[in-house]
Amino acid sequence: MSEKTKAELLKEKLFIDRKNGLRSASDEKWEKITAFCEGYKNFLAKGKTEREAAKEAIKIAEAAGFAPYVQGKKYEAGEKYYVNNRGKTVAFVVVGKNTVDSGTMITAAHIDSPRIDLKPNPLYEDTEMALFKTHYYGGIKKYQWTAMPLALHGVFAKKDGTVTEVCIGEDENDPCFVITDLLPHLAQEQYKRTLNEGIKGEELNILIGSRPFKDDKASELVKLNIMAILNEKYGVTEEDFLSAELECVPAAKPCDIGFDRSLIGSYGHDDRVCAYPALIAITEVENPEKTAIAILTDKEEIGSDGNTGLNSDFLRYVVRDIAEAQGVDYTVALRNSKCLSADVNAGLDPTFKDVMEAKNAARLNYGAVITKYTGARGKSGTSDASAEYVAYVRNMLDEAGIIWQTGELGKVDLGGGGTVAMYIANMGVDVVDLGVPVLSMHAPFEVVSKLDVYETYRTMYEFCK
Ligand code: MN
Ligand code: MN
């Protein structure tokens, strides 16, 4: 091999040099990556809604020795527990050797994803077909949700206090549901609409049946027959829809993508692709110096408000409970805490490169993405992580030999977005976004790279160990 020139050596020393992580991954590492991702695919399949993901996460944590939080109990170093907030947001805690006024190590990811919710009065009959009226949840391209099998997940909460779970469309023997679209032959007028209006919110009506109840007098017999089926199966009447949370999600299962199986396609990567790594990492943490907290939250996709969102006081109170039991000040604990807001970023898509600025775009297979800020226009609506904190994080990543990169949410002035980072930062915690790049984000079927999932898991573990 010829010797390197002075310029080549200097470039090595002074320039950023990021490479596709799979170029140098050993067979042994690839095996670890794929094994981890099998667990992730299973988590995806079992947790398509925030309630299901919370439940599945608790199951995994309990198997690793986590127990439900007991209010007022003083926990010893090394003890593991979880705080369940209404079955939709869960904080997993491993108590550190130091009291929490020295700070905690927080990882935060969200387990809600864009979807199609039913309205409070969803059920109606038109043209002798029964349908559900819906109200979409989160930022979706509405036209993407038509003409594909959908599953219905959620709960009916009845006046007597009982809660009945609903999950139809996941078992291969289950029926599915569908939002119909207009045939191209008759779409001349629809074609003139903008893509955003291609399918309108009030056109996201879900087809749920067409068989009338047997009777030759009464009207709305298809609707009646559906209601009779629901009454028999769940004991509900039409009024019970008001106190239900029923969510339509794609019925498709997660699967490998590509001849080389390097990618995973699934509904709901955003943000289970960070929630699962954060969860598995904290279940593997033993006797950390500082208390480790992994919080899997609801409501991120609609702005984090509400009592199960991270703009609530829930996380603050989780930290305060520990601080009070230890006799230390929780505001000091928060001020000294560090957080990785584990959320996805947009991956550079070969078909839509124009929206990204190449030097600052995240790429698939280049590892976990640090996103210093999100927001829109002049960095509005974000927490811009401090230089000092980003230095701390990148040093940690390099020390551990983790494959990582930086990302931005597209070109300046083109769009933007937000994560939970700012809400945690507003509590006085040091926060930066770190997660997985995604293709087709918020589509019914999103794509991520297996290597990036694995490196994000390694990051979460390194951070809170
Ligand atoms: Mn997200
Ligand atoms: Mn999102």
Short mmCIF file of C-alpha atoms in Angstrom, two decimals, residues 52-319:
data_model
loop_
_atom_site.label_atom_id
_atom_site.label_comp_id
_atom_site.label_asym_id
_atom_site.label_seq_id
_atom_site.Cartn_x
_atom_site.Cartn_y
_atom_site.Cartn_z
CA GLU A 52 -50.70 -1.74 23.99
CA ALA A 53 -47.11 -0.50 23.82
CA ALA A 54 -47.25 0.55 27.49
CA LYS A 55 -48.63 -2.85 28.43
CA GLU A 56 -46.01 -4.73 26.44
CA ALA A 57 -43.22 -2.55 27.85
CA ILE A 58 -44.39 -3.28 31.40
CA LYS A 59 -44.42 -6.99 30.62
CA ILE A 60 -40.83 -6.85 29.38
CA ALA A 61 -39.74 -4.77 32.38
CA GLU A 62 -41.47 -7.04 34.90
CA ALA A 63 -39.65 -10.01 33.42
CA ALA A 64 -36.44 -8.06 34.11
CA GLY A 65 -37.33 -7.45 37.77
CA PHE A 66 -39.23 -4.15 37.69
CA ALA A 67 -42.19 -3.85 40.10
CA PRO A 68 -45.06 -1.33 40.26
CA TYR A 69 -44.16 1.85 42.17
CA VAL A 70 -45.35 2.03 45.78
CA GLN A 71 -46.13 5.64 46.72
CA GLY A 72 -44.01 6.85 49.65
CA LYS A 73 -41.68 3.87 49.69
CA LYS A 74 -37.98 4.68 50.07
CA TYR A 75 -36.20 2.66 47.44
CA GLU A 76 -32.63 1.41 47.90
CA ALA A 77 -29.88 1.77 45.32
CA GLY A 78 -30.25 -0.77 42.54
CA GLU A 79 -34.01 -1.23 42.99
CA LYS A 80 -36.14 -1.20 39.83
CA TYR A 81 -39.71 0.00 39.50
CA TYR A 82 -42.14 1.55 37.08
CA VAL A 83 -44.73 4.29 37.44
CA ASN A 84 -47.77 3.64 35.27
CA ASN A 85 -49.64 6.79 34.27
CA ARG A 86 -53.14 5.72 33.18
CA GLY A 87 -51.81 2.84 31.11
CA LYS A 88 -50.53 5.21 28.43
CA THR A 89 -47.31 6.68 29.79
CA VAL A 90 -44.85 4.71 31.88
CA ALA A 91 -41.66 5.75 33.68
CA PHE A 92 -39.15 2.95 34.36
CA VAL A 93 -36.70 3.72 37.17
CA VAL A 94 -33.47 2.12 38.35
CA VAL A 95 -32.40 3.80 41.59
CA GLY A 96 -28.82 5.03 41.61
CA LYS A 97 -26.14 4.86 44.31
CA ASN A 98 -26.12 8.65 44.56
CA THR A 99 -29.13 10.62 45.76
CA VAL A 100 -31.00 12.28 42.91
CA ASP A 101 -29.83 15.80 43.76
CA SER A 102 -26.66 14.77 41.89
CA GLY A 103 -28.91 14.43 38.83
CA THR A 104 -30.72 11.63 37.03
CA MET A 105 -30.15 10.14 33.58
CA ILE A 106 -33.40 10.30 31.60
CA THR A 107 -34.27 8.71 28.27
CA ALA A 108 -37.62 9.73 26.81
CA ALA A 109 -39.44 8.29 23.81
CA HIS A 110 -43.07 8.32 22.73
CA ILE A 111 -45.34 5.36 22.12
CA ASP A 112 -48.24 7.08 20.37
CA SER A 113 -48.20 7.20 16.56
CA PRO A 114 -50.30 8.92 13.91
CA ARG A 115 -53.52 7.01 13.29
CA ILE A 116 -57.26 7.29 12.60
CA ASP A 117 -59.43 7.72 15.71
CA LEU A 118 -63.19 7.19 15.80
CA LYS A 119 -65.39 10.20 16.51
CA PRO A 120 -67.60 10.22 19.63
CA ASN A 121 -70.63 9.38 17.41
CA PRO A 122 -68.93 7.28 14.74
CA LEU A 123 -71.49 4.77 13.58
CA TYR A 124 -73.81 5.50 10.64
CA GLU A 125 -75.44 3.86 7.68
CA ASP A 126 -75.38 5.20 4.13
CA THR A 127 -76.35 3.41 0.89
CA GLU A 128 -77.01 0.28 2.94
CA MET A 129 -73.46 0.16 4.18
CA ALA A 130 -72.27 0.79 7.74
CA LEU A 131 -69.36 3.14 8.36
CA PHE A 132 -67.43 4.89 11.10
CA LYS A 133 -66.77 8.65 11.09
CA THR A 134 -63.20 9.39 12.14
CA HIS A 135 -60.90 12.15 13.29
CA TYR A 136 -57.26 11.59 12.47
CA TYR A 137 -54.61 11.80 15.20
CA GLY A 138 -51.26 13.42 14.45
CA GLY A 139 -49.79 14.63 11.20
CA ILE A 140 -50.77 12.31 8.36
CA LYS A 141 -50.92 12.48 4.59
CA LYS A 142 -54.57 11.48 4.50
CA TYR A 143 -54.55 9.94 1.03
CA GLN A 144 -52.06 7.31 2.26
CA TRP A 145 -54.62 5.74 4.57
CA THR A 146 -57.19 4.65 1.99
CA ALA A 147 -57.64 1.31 0.22
CA MET A 148 -55.60 -0.77 2.65
CA PRO A 149 -56.61 -3.15 5.44
CA LEU A 150 -57.01 -1.46 8.81
CA ALA A 151 -57.29 -2.96 12.28
CA LEU A 152 -59.33 -1.52 15.13
CA HIS A 153 -57.69 -1.24 18.56
CA GLY A 154 -58.74 0.39 21.80
CA VAL A 155 -61.21 0.27 24.64
CA PHE A 156 -64.82 0.81 25.56
CA ALA A 157 -65.13 2.30 29.04
CA LYS A 158 -68.63 1.72 30.37
CA LYS A 159 -70.60 3.68 32.97
CA ASP A 160 -70.23 0.83 35.48
CA GLY A 161 -66.46 1.36 35.45
CA THR A 162 -65.58 -1.69 33.39
CA VAL A 163 -63.14 -1.30 30.51
CA THR A 164 -63.33 -3.70 27.60
CA GLU A 165 -60.43 -4.07 25.21
CA VAL A 166 -60.97 -4.18 21.47
CA CYS A 167 -58.48 -5.61 18.98
CA ILE A 168 -59.83 -6.71 15.60
CA GLY A 169 -57.83 -7.19 12.42
CA GLU A 170 -54.58 -8.54 13.80
CA ASP A 171 -55.34 -12.25 13.86
CA GLU A 172 -55.23 -13.84 10.41
CA ASN A 173 -58.82 -15.07 10.93
CA ASP A 174 -60.05 -11.58 11.86
CA PRO A 175 -61.94 -9.29 9.52
CA CYS A 176 -60.31 -5.93 8.68
CA PHE A 177 -61.72 -2.52 7.84
CA VAL A 178 -61.03 -0.09 5.02
CA ILE A 179 -61.31 3.54 3.97
CA THR A 180 -62.48 3.51 0.35
CA ASP A 181 -61.04 5.74 -2.37
CA LEU A 182 -62.50 6.94 -5.65
CA LEU A 183 -61.84 4.91 -8.78
CA PRO A 184 -59.48 6.67 -11.28
CA HIS A 185 -62.18 6.52 -13.97
CA LEU A 186 -64.30 8.97 -12.00
CA ALA A 187 -61.53 10.98 -10.35
CA GLN A 188 -61.24 13.86 -12.86
CA GLU A 189 -62.39 16.37 -10.24
CA GLN A 190 -60.48 14.71 -7.40
CA TYR A 191 -57.26 14.92 -9.47
CA LYS A 192 -57.60 18.71 -9.46
CA ARG A 193 -57.40 18.85 -5.69
CA THR A 194 -54.03 19.47 -4.04
CA LEU A 195 -52.33 16.37 -2.62
CA ASN A 196 -53.16 17.63 0.86
CA GLU A 197 -56.86 17.71 -0.06
CA GLY A 198 -56.77 14.54 -2.20
CA ILE A 199 -58.67 12.86 0.58
CA LYS A 200 -60.32 15.26 3.03
CA GLY A 201 -60.68 14.68 6.75
CA GLU A 202 -64.42 14.06 6.45
CA GLU A 203 -63.77 11.50 3.69
CA LEU A 204 -61.78 9.25 6.01
CA ASN A 205 -64.85 7.10 6.61
CA ILE A 206 -64.23 3.49 7.52
CA LEU A 207 -66.30 0.76 5.90
CA ILE A 208 -67.38 -1.75 8.56
CA GLY A 209 -70.22 -3.80 7.09
CA SER A 210 -73.08 -4.26 4.63
CA ARG A 211 -75.33 -7.03 5.94
CA PRO A 212 -78.78 -5.89 7.09
CA PHE A 213 -80.54 -7.22 10.14
CA LYS A 214 -83.37 -9.47 8.97
CA ASP A 215 -86.56 -7.38 9.04
CA ASP A 216 -88.78 -5.98 6.31
CA LYS A 217 -90.03 -2.87 8.13
CA ALA A 218 -87.38 -1.03 10.18
CA SER A 219 -84.78 1.30 8.66
CA GLU A 220 -80.97 1.45 9.19
CA LEU A 221 -80.82 -2.32 9.31
CA VAL A 222 -77.12 -2.60 8.42
CA LYS A 223 -76.23 -0.24 11.26
CA LEU A 224 -78.57 -2.18 13.53
CA ASN A 225 -76.92 -5.45 12.64
CA ILE A 226 -73.45 -4.00 13.41
CA MET A 227 -74.70 -2.64 16.73
CA ALA A 228 -76.20 -6.04 17.55
CA ILE A 229 -72.84 -7.71 16.85
CA LEU A 230 -71.01 -5.16 19.04
CA ASN A 231 -73.59 -5.53 21.77
CA GLU A 232 -73.17 -9.28 21.77
CA LYS A 233 -69.37 -9.15 21.68
CA TYR A 234 -68.66 -6.20 24.00
CA GLY A 235 -71.95 -5.54 25.80
CA VAL A 236 -72.11 -2.00 24.42
CA THR A 237 -74.81 0.26 23.02
CA GLU A 238 -74.33 3.17 20.62
CA GLU A 239 -73.90 5.60 23.53
CA ASP A 240 -70.83 3.70 24.76
CA PHE A 241 -68.83 5.02 21.78
CA LEU A 242 -68.74 8.35 23.60
CA SER A 243 -66.53 6.90 26.33
CA ALA A 244 -64.42 4.76 24.04
CA GLU A 245 -60.96 5.21 22.60
CA LEU A 246 -60.99 3.30 19.34
CA GLU A 247 -58.04 3.71 17.03
CA CYS A 248 -57.65 2.45 13.48
CA VAL A 249 -54.14 1.43 12.52
CA PRO A 250 -52.71 -0.46 9.55
CA ALA A 251 -53.31 -4.20 9.88
CA ALA A 252 -49.98 -5.07 8.22
CA LYS A 253 -47.28 -6.80 10.26
CA PRO A 254 -43.69 -5.54 10.56
CA CYS A 255 -41.35 -7.18 8.07
CA ASP A 256 -37.80 -7.06 6.76
CA ILE A 257 -37.29 -4.89 3.70
CA GLY A 258 -34.80 -5.56 0.95
CA PHE A 259 -33.11 -8.62 -0.57
CA ASP A 260 -30.38 -8.10 2.05
CA ARG A 261 -32.86 -7.73 4.95
CA SER A 262 -31.05 -4.63 6.16
CA LEU A 263 -34.22 -2.60 6.77
CA ILE A 264 -37.48 -2.96 8.67
CA GLY A 265 -40.83 -1.81 7.33
CA SER A 266 -43.65 -1.23 9.79
CA TYR A 267 -46.40 0.99 11.06
CA GLY A 268 -45.40 3.03 14.10
CA HIS A 269 -41.59 3.13 13.99
CA ASP A 270 -42.03 6.75 15.08
CA ASP A 271 -41.34 6.41 17.91
CA ARG A 272 -41.34 2.80 19.06
CA VAL A 273 -38.01 2.55 17.27
CA CYS A 274 -36.58 4.65 20.10
CA ALA A 275 -38.96 3.48 22.83
CA TYR A 276 -37.89 -0.15 22.49
CA PRO A 277 -34.13 0.59 22.64
CA ALA A 278 -34.69 2.88 25.67
CA LEU A 279 -36.77 0.19 27.35
CA ILE A 280 -34.35 -2.68 26.72
CA ALA A 281 -31.42 -0.50 27.77
CA ILE A 282 -32.94 0.33 31.15
CA THR A 283 -33.86 -3.28 31.82
CA GLU A 284 -30.16 -4.10 31.46
CA VAL A 285 -28.91 -1.35 33.78
CA GLU A 286 -27.57 -2.66 37.10
CA ASN A 287 -26.60 -0.49 40.08
CA PRO A 288 -25.99 2.77 38.23
CA GLU A 289 -24.23 5.69 39.92
CA LYS A 290 -27.08 8.04 39.04
CA THR A 291 -30.75 7.12 38.99
CA ALA A 292 -31.78 6.06 35.49
CA ILE A 293 -35.26 6.86 34.20
CA ALA A 294 -36.72 5.72 30.88
CA ILE A 295 -40.04 7.36 30.15
CA LEU A 296 -42.30 6.12 27.38
CA THR A 297 -44.91 8.76 26.77
CA ASP A 298 -48.22 9.32 25.06
CA LYS A 299 -49.54 12.36 23.13
CA GLU A 300 -46.29 13.45 21.45
CA GLU A 301 -47.89 13.36 18.03
CA ILE A 302 -50.51 15.94 19.04
CA GLY A 303 -48.21 18.30 20.92
CA SER A 304 -47.52 16.51 24.24
CA ASP A 305 -50.38 18.22 26.09
CA GLY A 306 -52.74 16.36 28.40
CA ASN A 307 -52.09 14.37 31.56
CA THR A 308 -50.34 11.53 29.71
CA GLY A 309 -48.18 13.87 27.59
CA LEU A 310 -44.71 15.07 28.53
CA ASN A 311 -45.87 18.66 28.79
CA SER A 312 -47.64 17.52 31.98
CA ASP A 313 -46.12 17.33 35.46
CA PHE A 314 -45.80 13.54 35.39
CA LEU A 315 -42.02 13.33 34.92
CA ARG A 316 -41.49 16.15 37.41
CA TYR A 317 -43.47 14.18 40.01
CA VAL A 318 -41.62 10.94 39.30
CA VAL A 319 -38.38 12.76 40.13
#
